Short mmCIF file of C-alpha atoms in Angstrom, two decimals:
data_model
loop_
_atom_site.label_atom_id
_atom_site.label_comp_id
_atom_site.label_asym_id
_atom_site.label_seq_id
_atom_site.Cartn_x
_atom_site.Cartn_y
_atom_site.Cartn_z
CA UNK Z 1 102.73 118.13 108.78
CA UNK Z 2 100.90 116.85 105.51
CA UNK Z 3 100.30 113.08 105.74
CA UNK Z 4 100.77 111.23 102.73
CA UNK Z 5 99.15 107.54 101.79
CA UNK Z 6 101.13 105.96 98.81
CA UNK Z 7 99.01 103.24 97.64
CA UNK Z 8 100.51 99.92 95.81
CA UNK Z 9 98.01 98.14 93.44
CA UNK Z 10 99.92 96.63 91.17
CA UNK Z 11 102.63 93.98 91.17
CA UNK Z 12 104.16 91.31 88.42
CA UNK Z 13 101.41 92.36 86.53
CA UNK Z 14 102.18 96.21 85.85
CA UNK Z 15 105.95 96.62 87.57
CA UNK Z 16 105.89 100.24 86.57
CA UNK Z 17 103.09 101.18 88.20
CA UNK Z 18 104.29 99.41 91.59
CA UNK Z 19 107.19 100.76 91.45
CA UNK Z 20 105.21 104.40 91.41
CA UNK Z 21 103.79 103.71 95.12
CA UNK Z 22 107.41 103.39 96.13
CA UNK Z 23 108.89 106.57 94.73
CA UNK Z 24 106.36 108.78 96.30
CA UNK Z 25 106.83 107.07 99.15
CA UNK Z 26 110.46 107.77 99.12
CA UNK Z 27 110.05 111.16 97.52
CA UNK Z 28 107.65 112.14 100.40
CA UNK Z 29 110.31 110.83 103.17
CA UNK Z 30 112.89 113.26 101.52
CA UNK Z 31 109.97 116.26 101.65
CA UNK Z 32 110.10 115.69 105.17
CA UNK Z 33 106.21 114.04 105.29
CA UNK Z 34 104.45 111.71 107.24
CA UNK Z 35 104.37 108.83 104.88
CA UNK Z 36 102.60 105.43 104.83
CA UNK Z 37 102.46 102.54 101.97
CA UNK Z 38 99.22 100.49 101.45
CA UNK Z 39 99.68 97.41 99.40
CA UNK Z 40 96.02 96.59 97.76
CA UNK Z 41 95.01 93.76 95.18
CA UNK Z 42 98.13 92.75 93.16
CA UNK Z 43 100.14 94.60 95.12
CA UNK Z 44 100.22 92.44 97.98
CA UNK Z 45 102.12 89.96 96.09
CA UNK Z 46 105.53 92.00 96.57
CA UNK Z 47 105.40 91.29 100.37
CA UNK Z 48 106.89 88.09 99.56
CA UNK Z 49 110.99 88.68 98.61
CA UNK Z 50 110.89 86.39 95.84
CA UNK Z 51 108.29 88.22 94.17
CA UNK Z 52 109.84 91.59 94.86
CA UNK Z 53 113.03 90.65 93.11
CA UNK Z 54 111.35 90.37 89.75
CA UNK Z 55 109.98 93.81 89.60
CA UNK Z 56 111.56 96.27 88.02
CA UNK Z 57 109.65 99.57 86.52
CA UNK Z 58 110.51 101.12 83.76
CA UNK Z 59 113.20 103.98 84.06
CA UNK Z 60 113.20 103.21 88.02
CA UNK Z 61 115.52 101.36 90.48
CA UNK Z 62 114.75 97.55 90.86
CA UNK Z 63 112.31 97.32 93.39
CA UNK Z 64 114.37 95.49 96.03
CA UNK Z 65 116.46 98.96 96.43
CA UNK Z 66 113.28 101.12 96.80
CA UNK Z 67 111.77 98.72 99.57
CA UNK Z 68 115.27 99.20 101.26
CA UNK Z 69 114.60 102.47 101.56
CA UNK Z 70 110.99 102.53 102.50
CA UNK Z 71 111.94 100.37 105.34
CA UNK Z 72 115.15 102.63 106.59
CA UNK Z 73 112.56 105.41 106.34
CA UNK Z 74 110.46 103.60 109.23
CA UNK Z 75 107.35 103.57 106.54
CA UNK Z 76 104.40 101.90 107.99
CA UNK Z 77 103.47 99.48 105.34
CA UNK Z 78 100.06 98.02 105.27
CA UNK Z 79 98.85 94.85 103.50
#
């Protein structure tokens, strides 16, 4: 099985480009892969919930739904 490593380097300050970790790491979970998120630099800030709300990338889901789903997928997240 491939193994996939979506990493997360952006936060408040680019919300379209953190939002990009999550949707492969979603997208991978739906091709049946062994998928793991790495939040780096910036994109440690959306560990904390309040931060997390405020993200939204462009033509994408608010955040909060996508982390939903990376966490019912049983994604290892690393920080």
């Amino acid at each position: 099985m491939a193994k996939i490593l979506a990493v997360a380097t952006h936060a408040t300050d680019d919300p379209t480009q953190c939002t990009l970790a999550f949707i492969t790491a979603i997208g991978a979970l739906g091709a049946g892969k062994e998928v793991t998120l790495a939040l780096v630099g910036e994109g440690v800030y959306v560990a904390k919930e309040v931060i997390a709300k405020t993200i939204h990338g462009v033509g994408f889901p608010p955040l909060p739904e996508l982390i939903e789903k990376v966490v019912k997928g049983n994604v290892p997240v690393y920080v």
